[in-house]
Coordinates of C-alpha atoms in Angstrom, one line a residue:
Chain B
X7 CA -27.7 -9.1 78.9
X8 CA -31.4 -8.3 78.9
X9 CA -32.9 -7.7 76.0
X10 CA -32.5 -10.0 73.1
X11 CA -33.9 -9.5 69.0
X12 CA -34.2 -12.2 67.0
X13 CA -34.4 -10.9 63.4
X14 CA -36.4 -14.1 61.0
X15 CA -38.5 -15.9 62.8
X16 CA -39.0 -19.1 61.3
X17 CA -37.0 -22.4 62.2
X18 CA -33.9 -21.1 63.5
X19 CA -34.9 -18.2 65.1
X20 CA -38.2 -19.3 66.8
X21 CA -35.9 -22.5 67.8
X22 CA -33.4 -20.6 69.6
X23 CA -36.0 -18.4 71.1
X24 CA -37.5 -21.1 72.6
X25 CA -34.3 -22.5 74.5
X26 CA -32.8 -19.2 75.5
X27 CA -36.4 -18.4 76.7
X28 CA -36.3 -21.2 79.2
X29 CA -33.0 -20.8 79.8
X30 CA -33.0 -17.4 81.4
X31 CA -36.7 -16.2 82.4
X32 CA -35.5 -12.9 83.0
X33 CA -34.5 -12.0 79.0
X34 CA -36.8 -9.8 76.8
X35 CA -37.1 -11.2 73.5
X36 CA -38.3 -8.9 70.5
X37 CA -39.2 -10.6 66.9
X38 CA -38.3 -8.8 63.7
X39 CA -40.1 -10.5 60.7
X40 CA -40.9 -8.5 57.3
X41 CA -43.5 -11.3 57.1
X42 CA -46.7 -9.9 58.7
X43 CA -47.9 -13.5 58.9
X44 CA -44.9 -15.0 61.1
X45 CA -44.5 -11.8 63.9
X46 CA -48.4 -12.8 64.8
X47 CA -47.7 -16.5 64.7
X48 CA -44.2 -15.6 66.5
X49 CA -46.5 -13.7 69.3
X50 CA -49.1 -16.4 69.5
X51 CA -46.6 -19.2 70.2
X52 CA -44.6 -17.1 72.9
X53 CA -41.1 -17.3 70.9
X54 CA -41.1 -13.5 71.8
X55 CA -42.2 -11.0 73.9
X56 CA -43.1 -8.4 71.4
X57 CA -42.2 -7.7 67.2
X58 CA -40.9 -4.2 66.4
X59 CA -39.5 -2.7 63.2
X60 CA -36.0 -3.6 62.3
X61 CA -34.9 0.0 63.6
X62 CA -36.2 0.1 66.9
X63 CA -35.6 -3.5 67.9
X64 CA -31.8 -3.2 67.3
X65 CA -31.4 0.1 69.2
X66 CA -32.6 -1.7 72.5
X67 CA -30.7 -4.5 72.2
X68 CA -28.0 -6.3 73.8
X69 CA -27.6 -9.0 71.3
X70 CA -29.2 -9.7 67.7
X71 CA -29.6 -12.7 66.3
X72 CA -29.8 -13.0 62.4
X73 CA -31.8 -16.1 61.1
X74 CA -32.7 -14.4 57.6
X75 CA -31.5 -15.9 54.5
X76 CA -27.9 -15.0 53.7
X77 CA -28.5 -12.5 51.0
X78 CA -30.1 -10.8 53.7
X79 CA -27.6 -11.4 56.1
X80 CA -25.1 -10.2 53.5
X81 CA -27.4 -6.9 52.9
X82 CA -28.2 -6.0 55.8
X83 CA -24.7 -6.7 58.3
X84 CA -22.9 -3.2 57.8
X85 CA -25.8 -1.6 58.2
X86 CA -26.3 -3.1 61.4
X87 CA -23.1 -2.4 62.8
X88 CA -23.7 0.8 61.8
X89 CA -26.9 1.3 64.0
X90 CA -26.6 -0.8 66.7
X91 CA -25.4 0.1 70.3
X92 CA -21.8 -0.1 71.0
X93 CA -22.1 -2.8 73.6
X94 CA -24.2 -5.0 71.7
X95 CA -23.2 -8.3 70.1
X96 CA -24.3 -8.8 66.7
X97 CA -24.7 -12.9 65.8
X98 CA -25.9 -14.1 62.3
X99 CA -26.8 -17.7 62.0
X100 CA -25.9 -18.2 58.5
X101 CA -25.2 -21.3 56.6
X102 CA -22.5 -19.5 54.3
X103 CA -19.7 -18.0 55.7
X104 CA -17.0 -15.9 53.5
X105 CA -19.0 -13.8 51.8
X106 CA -20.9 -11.9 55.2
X107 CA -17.9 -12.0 56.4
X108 CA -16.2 -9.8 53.6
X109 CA -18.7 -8.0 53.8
X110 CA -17.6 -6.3 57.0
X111 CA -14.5 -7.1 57.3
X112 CA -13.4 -3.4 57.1
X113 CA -16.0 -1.9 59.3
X114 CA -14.9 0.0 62.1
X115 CA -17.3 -1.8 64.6
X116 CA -16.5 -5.5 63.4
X117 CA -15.6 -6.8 66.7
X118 CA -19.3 -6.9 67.9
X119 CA -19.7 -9.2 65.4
X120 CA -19.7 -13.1 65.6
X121 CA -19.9 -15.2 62.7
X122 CA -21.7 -18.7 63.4
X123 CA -23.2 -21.4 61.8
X124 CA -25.5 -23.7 63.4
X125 CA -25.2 -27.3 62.3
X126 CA -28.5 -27.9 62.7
X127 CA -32.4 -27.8 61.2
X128 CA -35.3 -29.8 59.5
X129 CA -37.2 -29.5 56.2
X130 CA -39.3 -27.0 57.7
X131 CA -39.6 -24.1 58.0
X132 CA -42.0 -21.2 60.0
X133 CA -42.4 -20.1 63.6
X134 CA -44.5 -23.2 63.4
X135 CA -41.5 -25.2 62.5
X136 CA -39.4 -24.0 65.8
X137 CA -38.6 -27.1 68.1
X138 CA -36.9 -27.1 71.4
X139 CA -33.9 -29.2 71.6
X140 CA -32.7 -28.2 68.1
X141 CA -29.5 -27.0 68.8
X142 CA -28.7 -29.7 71.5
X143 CA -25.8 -32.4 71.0
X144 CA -25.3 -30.5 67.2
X145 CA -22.3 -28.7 66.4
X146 CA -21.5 -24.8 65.5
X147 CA -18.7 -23.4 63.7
X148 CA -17.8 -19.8 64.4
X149 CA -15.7 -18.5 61.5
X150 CA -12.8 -15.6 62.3
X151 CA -13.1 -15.8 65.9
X152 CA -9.9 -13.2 65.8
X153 CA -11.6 -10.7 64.3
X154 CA -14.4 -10.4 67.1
X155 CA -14.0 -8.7 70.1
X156 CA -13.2 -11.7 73.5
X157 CA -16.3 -9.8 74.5
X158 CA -18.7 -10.6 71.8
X159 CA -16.7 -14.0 71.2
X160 CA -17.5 -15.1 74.9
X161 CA -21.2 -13.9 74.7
X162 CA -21.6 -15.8 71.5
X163 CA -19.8 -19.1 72.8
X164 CA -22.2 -18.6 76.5
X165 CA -24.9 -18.5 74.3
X166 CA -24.2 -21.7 71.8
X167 CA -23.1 -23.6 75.1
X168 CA -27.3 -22.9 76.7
X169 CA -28.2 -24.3 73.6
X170 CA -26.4 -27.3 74.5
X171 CA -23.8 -27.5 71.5
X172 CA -20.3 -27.8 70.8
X173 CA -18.5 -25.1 69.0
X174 CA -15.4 -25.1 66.3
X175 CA -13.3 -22.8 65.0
X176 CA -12.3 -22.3 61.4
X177 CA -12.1 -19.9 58.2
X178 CA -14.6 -18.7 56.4
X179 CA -13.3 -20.9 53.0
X180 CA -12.5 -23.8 54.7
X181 CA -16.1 -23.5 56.4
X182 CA -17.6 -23.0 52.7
X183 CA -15.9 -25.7 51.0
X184 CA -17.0 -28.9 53.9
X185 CA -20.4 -27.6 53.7
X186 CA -20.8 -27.6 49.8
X187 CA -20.0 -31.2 50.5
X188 CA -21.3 -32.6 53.8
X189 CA -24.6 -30.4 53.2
X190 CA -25.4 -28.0 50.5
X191 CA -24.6 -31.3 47.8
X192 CA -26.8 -33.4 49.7
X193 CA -29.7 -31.0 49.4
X194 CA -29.2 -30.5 45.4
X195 CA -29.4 -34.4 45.3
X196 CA -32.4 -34.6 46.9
X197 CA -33.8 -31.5 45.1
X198 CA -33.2 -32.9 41.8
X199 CA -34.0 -37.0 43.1
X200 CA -37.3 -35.2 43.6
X201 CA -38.0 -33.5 40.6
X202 CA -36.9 -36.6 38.1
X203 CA -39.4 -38.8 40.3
X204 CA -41.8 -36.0 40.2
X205 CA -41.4 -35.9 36.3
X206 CA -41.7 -39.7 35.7
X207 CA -45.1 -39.7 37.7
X208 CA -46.3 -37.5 34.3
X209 CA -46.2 -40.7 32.4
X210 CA -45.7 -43.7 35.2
X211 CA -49.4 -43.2 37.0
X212 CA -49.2 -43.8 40.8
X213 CA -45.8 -44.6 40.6
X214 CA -45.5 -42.9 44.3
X215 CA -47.4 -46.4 45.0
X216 CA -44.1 -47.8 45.1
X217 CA -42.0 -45.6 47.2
X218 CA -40.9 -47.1 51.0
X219 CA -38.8 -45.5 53.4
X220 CA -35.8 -46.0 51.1
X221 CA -37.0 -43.1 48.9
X222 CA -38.6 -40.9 51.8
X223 CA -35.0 -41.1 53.6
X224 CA -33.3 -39.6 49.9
X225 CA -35.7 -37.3 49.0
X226 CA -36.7 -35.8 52.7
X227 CA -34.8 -32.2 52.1
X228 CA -36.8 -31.8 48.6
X229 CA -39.0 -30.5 50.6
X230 CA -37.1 -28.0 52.5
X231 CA -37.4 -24.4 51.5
X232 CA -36.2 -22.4 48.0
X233 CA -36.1 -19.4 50.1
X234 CA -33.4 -20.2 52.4
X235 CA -31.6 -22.6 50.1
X236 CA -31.4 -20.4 46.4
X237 CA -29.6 -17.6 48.6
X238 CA -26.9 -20.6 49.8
X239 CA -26.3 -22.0 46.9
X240 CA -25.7 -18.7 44.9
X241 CA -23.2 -17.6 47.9
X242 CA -21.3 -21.0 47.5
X243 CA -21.5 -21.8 43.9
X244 CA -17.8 -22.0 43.2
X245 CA -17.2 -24.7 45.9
X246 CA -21.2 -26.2 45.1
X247 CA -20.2 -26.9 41.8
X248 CA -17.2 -28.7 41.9
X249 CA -18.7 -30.7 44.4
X250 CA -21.7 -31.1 41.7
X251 CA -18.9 -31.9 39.0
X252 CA -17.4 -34.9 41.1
X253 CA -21.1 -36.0 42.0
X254 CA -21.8 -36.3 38.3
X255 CA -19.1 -37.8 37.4
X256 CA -19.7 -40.7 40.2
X257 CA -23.2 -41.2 38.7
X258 CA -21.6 -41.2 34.5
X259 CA -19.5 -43.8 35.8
X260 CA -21.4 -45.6 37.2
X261 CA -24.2 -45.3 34.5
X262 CA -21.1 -46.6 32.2
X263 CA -20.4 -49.7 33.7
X264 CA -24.2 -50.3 34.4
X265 CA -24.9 -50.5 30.3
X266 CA -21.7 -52.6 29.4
X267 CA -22.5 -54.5 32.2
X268 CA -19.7 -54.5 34.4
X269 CA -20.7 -56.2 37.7
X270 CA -17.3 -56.0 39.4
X271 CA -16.9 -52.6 38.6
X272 CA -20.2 -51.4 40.3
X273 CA -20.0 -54.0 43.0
X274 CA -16.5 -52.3 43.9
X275 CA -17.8 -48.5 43.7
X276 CA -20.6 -49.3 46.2
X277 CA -18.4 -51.7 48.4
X278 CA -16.3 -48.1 48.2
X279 CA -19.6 -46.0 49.3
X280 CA -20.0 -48.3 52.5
X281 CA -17.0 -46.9 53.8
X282 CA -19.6 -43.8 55.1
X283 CA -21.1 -46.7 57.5
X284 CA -18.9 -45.6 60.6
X285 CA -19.4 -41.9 59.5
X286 CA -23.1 -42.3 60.0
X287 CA -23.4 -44.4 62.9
X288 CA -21.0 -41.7 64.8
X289 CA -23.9 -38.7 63.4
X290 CA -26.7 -41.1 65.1
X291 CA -25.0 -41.7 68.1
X292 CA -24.5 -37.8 68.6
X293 CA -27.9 -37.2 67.7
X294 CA -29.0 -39.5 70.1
X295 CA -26.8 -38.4 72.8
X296 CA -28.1 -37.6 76.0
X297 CA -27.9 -33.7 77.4
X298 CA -25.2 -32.7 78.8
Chain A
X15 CA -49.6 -75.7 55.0
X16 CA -47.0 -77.1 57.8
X17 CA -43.4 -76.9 56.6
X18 CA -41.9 -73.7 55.8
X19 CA -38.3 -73.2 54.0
X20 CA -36.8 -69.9 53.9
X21 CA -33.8 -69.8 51.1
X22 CA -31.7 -66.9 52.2
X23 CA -31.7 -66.1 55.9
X24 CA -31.0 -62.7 55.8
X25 CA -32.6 -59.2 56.4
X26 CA -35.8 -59.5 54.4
X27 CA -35.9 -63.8 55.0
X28 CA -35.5 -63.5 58.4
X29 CA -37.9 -61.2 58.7
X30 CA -40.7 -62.9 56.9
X31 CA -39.8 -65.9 59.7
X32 CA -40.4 -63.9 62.7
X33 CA -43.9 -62.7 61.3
X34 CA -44.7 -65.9 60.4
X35 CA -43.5 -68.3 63.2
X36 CA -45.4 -65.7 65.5
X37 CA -48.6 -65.5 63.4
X38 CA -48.9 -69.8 63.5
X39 CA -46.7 -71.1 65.5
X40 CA -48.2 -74.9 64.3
X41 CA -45.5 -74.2 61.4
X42 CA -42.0 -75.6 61.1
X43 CA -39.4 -73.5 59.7
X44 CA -36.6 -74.7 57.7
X45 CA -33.7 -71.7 56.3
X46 CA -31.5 -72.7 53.5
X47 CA -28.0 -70.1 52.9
X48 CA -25.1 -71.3 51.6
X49 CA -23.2 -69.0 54.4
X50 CA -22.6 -71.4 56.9
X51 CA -22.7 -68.6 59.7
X52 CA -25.8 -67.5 58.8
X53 CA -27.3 -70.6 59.5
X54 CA -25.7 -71.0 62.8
X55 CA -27.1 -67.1 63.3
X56 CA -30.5 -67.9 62.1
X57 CA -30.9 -71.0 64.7
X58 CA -29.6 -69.3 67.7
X59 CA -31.9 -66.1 67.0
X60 CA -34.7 -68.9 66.8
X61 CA -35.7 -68.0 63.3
X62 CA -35.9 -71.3 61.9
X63 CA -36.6 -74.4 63.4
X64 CA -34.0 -76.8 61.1
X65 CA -31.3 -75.8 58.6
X66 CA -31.1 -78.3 55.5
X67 CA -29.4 -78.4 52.1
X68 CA -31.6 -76.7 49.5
X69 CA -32.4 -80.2 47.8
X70 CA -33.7 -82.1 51.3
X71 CA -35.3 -78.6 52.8
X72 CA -37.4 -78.2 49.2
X73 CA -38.9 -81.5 49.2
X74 CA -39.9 -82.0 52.7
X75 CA -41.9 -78.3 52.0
X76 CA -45.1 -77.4 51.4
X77 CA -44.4 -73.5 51.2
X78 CA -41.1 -71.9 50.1
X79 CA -39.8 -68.4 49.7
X80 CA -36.3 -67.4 48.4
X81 CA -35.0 -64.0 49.7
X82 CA -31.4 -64.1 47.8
X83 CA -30.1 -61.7 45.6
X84 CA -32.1 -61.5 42.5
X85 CA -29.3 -63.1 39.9
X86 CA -29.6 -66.5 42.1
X87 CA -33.2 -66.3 42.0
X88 CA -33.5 -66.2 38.4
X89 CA -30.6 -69.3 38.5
X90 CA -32.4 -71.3 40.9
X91 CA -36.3 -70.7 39.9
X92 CA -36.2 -73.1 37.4
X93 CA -34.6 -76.0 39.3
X94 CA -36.6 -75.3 41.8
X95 CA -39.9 -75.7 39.9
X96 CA -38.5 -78.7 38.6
X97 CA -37.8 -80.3 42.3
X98 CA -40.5 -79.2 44.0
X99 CA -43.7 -81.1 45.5
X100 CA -46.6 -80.7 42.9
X101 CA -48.6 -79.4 45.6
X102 CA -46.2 -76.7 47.4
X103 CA -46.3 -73.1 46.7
X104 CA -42.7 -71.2 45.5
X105 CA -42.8 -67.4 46.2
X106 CA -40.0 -65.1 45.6
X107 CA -39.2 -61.6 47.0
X108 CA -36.9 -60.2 44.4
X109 CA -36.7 -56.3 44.1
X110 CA -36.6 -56.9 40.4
X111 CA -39.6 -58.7 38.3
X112 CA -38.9 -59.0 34.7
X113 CA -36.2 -61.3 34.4
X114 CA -37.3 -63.6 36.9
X115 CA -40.7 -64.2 35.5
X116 CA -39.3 -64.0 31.6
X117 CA -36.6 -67.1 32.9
X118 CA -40.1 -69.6 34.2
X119 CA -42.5 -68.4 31.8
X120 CA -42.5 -71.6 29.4
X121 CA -42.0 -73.8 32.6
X122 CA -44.6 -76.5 33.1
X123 CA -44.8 -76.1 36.2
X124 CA -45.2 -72.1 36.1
X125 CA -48.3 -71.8 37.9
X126 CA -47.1 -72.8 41.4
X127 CA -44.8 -70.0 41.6
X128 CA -46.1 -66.4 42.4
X129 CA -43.9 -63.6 41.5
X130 CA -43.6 -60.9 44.2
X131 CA -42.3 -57.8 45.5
X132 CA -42.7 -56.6 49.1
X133 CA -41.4 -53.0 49.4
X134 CA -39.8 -53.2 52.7
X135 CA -35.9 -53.1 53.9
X136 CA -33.7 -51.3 55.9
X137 CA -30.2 -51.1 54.9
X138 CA -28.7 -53.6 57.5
X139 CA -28.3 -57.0 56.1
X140 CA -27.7 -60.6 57.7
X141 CA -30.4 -62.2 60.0
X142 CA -29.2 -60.6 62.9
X143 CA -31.3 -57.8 60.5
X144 CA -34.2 -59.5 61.0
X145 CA -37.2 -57.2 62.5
X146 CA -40.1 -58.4 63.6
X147 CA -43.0 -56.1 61.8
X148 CA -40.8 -55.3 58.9
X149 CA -43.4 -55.6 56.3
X150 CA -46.7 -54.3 58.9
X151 CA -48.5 -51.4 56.8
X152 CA -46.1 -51.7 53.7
X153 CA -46.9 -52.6 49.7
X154 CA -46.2 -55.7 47.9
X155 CA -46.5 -56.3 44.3
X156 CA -47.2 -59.4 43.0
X157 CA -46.7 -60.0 38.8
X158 CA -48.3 -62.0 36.3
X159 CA -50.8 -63.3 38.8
X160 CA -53.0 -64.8 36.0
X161 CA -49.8 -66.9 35.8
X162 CA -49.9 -68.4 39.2
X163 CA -52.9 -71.4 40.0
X164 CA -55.4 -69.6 42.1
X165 CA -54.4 -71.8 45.1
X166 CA -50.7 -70.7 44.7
X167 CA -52.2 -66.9 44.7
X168 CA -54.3 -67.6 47.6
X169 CA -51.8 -68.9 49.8
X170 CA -49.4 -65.8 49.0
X171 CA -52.0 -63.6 49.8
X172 CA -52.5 -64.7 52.6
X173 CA -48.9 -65.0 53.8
X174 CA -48.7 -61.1 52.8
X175 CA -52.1 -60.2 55.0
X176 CA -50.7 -62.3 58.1
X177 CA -47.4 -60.0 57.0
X178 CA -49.7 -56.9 57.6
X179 CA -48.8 -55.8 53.7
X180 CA -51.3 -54.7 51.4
X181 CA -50.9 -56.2 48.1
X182 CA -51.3 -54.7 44.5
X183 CA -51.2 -56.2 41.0
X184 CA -48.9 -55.1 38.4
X185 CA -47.0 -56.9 35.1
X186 CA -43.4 -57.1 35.6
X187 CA -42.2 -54.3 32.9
X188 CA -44.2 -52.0 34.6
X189 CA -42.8 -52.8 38.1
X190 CA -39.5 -52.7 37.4
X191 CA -40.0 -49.4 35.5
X192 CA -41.8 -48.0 38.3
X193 CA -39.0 -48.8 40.7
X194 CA -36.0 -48.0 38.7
X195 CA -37.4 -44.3 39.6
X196 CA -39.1 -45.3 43.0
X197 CA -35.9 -47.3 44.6
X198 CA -33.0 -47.8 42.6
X199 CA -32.6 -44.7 41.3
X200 CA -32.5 -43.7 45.4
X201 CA -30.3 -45.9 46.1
X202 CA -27.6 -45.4 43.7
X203 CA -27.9 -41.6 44.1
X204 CA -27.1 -42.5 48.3
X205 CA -24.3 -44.6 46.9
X206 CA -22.5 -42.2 44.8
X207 CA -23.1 -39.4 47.1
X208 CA -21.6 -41.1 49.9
X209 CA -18.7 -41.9 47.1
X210 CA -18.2 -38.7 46.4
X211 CA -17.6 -37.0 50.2
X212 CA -15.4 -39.6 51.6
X213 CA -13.5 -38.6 48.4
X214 CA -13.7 -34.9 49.2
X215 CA -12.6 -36.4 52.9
X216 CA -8.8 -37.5 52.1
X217 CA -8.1 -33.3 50.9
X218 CA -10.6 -31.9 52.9
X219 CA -9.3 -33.5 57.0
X220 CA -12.1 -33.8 59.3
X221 CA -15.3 -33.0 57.4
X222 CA -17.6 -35.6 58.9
X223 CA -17.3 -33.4 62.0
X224 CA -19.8 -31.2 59.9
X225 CA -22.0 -33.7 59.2
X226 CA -25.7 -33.3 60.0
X227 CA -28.9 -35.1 60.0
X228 CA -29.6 -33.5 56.6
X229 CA -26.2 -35.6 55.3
X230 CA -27.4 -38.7 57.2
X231 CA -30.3 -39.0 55.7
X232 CA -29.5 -38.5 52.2
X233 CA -26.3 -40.8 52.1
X234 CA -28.5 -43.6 54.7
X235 CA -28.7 -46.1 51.4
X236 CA -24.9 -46.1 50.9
X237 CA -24.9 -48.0 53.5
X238 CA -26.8 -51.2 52.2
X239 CA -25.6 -54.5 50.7
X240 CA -23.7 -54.4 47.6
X241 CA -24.0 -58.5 47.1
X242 CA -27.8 -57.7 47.6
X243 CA -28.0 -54.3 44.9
X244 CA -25.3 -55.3 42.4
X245 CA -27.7 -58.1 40.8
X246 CA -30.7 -55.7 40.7
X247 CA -29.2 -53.0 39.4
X248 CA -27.7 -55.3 36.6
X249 CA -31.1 -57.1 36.0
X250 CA -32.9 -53.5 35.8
X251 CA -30.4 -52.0 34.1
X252 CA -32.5 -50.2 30.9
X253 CA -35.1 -48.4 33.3
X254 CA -32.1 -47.5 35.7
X255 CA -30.1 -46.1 33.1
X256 CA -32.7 -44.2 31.8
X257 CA -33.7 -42.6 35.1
X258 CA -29.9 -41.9 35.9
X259 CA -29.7 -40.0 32.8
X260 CA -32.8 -38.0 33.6
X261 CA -31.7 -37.4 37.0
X262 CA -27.7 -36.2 35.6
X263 CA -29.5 -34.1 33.4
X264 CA -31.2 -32.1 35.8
X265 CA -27.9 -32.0 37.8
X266 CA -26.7 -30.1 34.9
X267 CA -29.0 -27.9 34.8
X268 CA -28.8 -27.1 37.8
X269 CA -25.1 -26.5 37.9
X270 CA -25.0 -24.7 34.6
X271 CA -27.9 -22.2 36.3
X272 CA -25.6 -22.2 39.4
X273 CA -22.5 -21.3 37.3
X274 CA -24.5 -18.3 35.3
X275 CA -26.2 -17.7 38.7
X276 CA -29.8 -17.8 37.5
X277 CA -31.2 -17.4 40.9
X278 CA -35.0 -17.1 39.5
X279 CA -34.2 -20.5 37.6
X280 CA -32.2 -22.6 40.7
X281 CA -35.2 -20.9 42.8
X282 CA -38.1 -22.3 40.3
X283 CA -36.6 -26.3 40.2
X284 CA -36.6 -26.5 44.3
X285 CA -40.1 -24.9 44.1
X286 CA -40.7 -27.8 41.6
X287 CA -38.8 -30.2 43.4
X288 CA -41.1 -29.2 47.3
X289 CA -44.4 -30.8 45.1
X290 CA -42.9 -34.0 46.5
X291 CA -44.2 -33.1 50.5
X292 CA -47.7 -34.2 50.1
X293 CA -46.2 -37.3 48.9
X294 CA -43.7 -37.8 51.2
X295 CA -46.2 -37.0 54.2
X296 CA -48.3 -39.7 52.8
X297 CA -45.3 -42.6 53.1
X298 CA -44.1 -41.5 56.6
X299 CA -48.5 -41.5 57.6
X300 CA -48.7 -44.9 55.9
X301 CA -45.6 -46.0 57.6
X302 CA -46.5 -44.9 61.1
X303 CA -50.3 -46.2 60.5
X304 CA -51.9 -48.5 63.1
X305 CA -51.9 -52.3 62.6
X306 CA -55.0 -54.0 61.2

């Protein structure tokens, strides 16, 4: 393996450069960015070695990383394994999982292709954004491993293992439908947390006066970007808005009992809620974890 | 000012003690909680000097505070003012403001209490809690002030400067409006969204192995202290339910654009929703700021 395209280079990409980099000196890293902006800042913090068109990149590579939102992803797979070399391993970092995967899941050349997802990021986003260390301790969760080839399967696992993370296997549903809860719900509530704050402002002057690192802690992935997120959401909305549905009916519940004044009611539903204490404390620790 | 009591030895008590006791360390502390373990805790982590029945602890003080939920602060207030030494200085730290100062505002002894607010917590409770610099860089409120004795204000002012907080005026509608949105709204949006995916959990097996910092975050309030929020959510209840319904409201819309997928309309609320960076980026700079 020699040469290696990263296509996006914000976040994910640029972070992944930036370990596989120092990983193994002797890789070639091209950029492909439609953003003019982002292949110079790419090039300016050394994520990669040189930005190409789309075209040319692919046909000299050994492996090609997709870190484009997942409309793109979804776009632009067959027509990848359509171009690409016959040896080369084809790896898209999307956050959605079952629709790019029916996308190709006829093609003739679907074996070079592995199916990931990342667990990992910030509210950031850029070449600017990329961090070293990202990946580590995190976990990845490659979707139809059967249907790639052991080939590209063991290129794909060498590669999440450098980045120091631990890899799962499952199906594309069962992929969609934890995320909608354990992520893509968590970053509509603090969408939405933001904006109703955001409106009250209009008549409550300097009301962000108040806020502590209660609010900052809730509302942090408000800030994280429409780009990558409207693509997600539209790809999961049928598991997104069940999730949604339960969420809301949590919060009319507990809006119930809060105007008749049921105390015992709402002291039991959050006595419920600190069940996730254990849940989190295990996320810390493995945050905090040391490298392996 | 030489004797000190602290009613409520917990997180946000405890706290205030360390600060203190460091800051002077001519004062006595005495810590009042009806948990019997807490007071053994609070005397082995050297918090207080003495534990004492409320009664005996009050009139032997020349300065107390009361850090307990906010429904025993607006039962004990009065008493209190009626106990106390004509010379010593009540102050309580209640998250909510209206109720409290509406249940002493015909008492005759009104003016030696000061009503405040200091915005700091984490979501641990207990005085093992306790964290010395809690309330360094942070606001406090304090309401009604032309209701306090200008000694009373003096000597909470300064308590809050030798705390490290910088302290703003406000009337006690206003505050608890301004927090319903700021803080409660965030925590009960944590609480319900923690609710919600351990839910998901019992048909969905394993999907805390998903879990990412992004989840952590968001859900980090479920974990706190329902004996703590239970009484300020009931004592703000109006301004909480209003914000809740603002808040499900934009849930709706969002799932009703996610359900037609309106990708121009999910995409303009999170461009909305990212206004809130600048002022998140000014909470985390104020929080990381320097000590005086």
């Amino acid at each position: 393996m020699k040469v290696v395209t990263i296509v996006g280079l914000g976040l994910i990409g640029g972070s992944i450069a930036k370990d596989l980099r120092k990983a193994d000196p002797a890789l070639t890293f091209i950029g492909v960015d439609k953003n003019a902006e982002n292949d110079r800042l790419a090039l300016q913090l050394n994520l990669v070695d040189s930005v190409l068109p789309l075209k040319e990149a692919v046909a000299a590579s050994d492996l090609i990383f997709l870190a484009i939102p997942v409309t793109a992803i979804r776009q632009l797979l067959p027509h990848l394994l359509d171009i690409m070399p016959s040896q080369a391993v084809l790896i898209d970092l999307g956050s959605t999982k079952s629709q790019l995967c029916k996308a190709v899941e006829e093609h003739p050349n679907r074996q070079q292709f592995v199916a990931a997802h990342p667990i990992a990021g910030t509210e950031n986003s850029g070449p600017a954004a990329a961090l070293e260390g990202l990946y580590q301790g995190k976990m990845n969760i490659i979707c139809e491993r059967e249907k790639s080839s052991e080939e590209a399967l063991a290129t794909a696992l060498q590669v999440f293992d450098t980045l120091g993370m631990n890899t799962i296997f499952m199906q594309p549903e069962d992929h969609d439908k934890q995320v909608a809860y354990i992520s893509h719900l968590s970053h509509v509530s603090s969408f939405l947390l933001g904006l109703t704050v955001l409106d009250a402002e209009k008549d409550e002057k300097n009301i962000f006066t108040l806020a502590g690192s209660g609010f900052a802690s809730t509302v942090r992935l408000a800030k994280s970007s429409p780009d990558m997120w409207a693509p997600i959401f539209e790809q999961n909305s049928q598991f997104l808005s069940q999730a949604l549905s339960e969420y809301i009916f949590y919060l009319q519940r507990f809006q119930q009992y809060l105007q008749n004044n049921d105390q015992e009611k709402l002291y039991d539903m959050m006595k419920q809620a600190n069940k996730i204490r254990p849940v989190l404390d295990g996320i810390t620790q493995a945050a905090e974890a040391p490298a392996k």
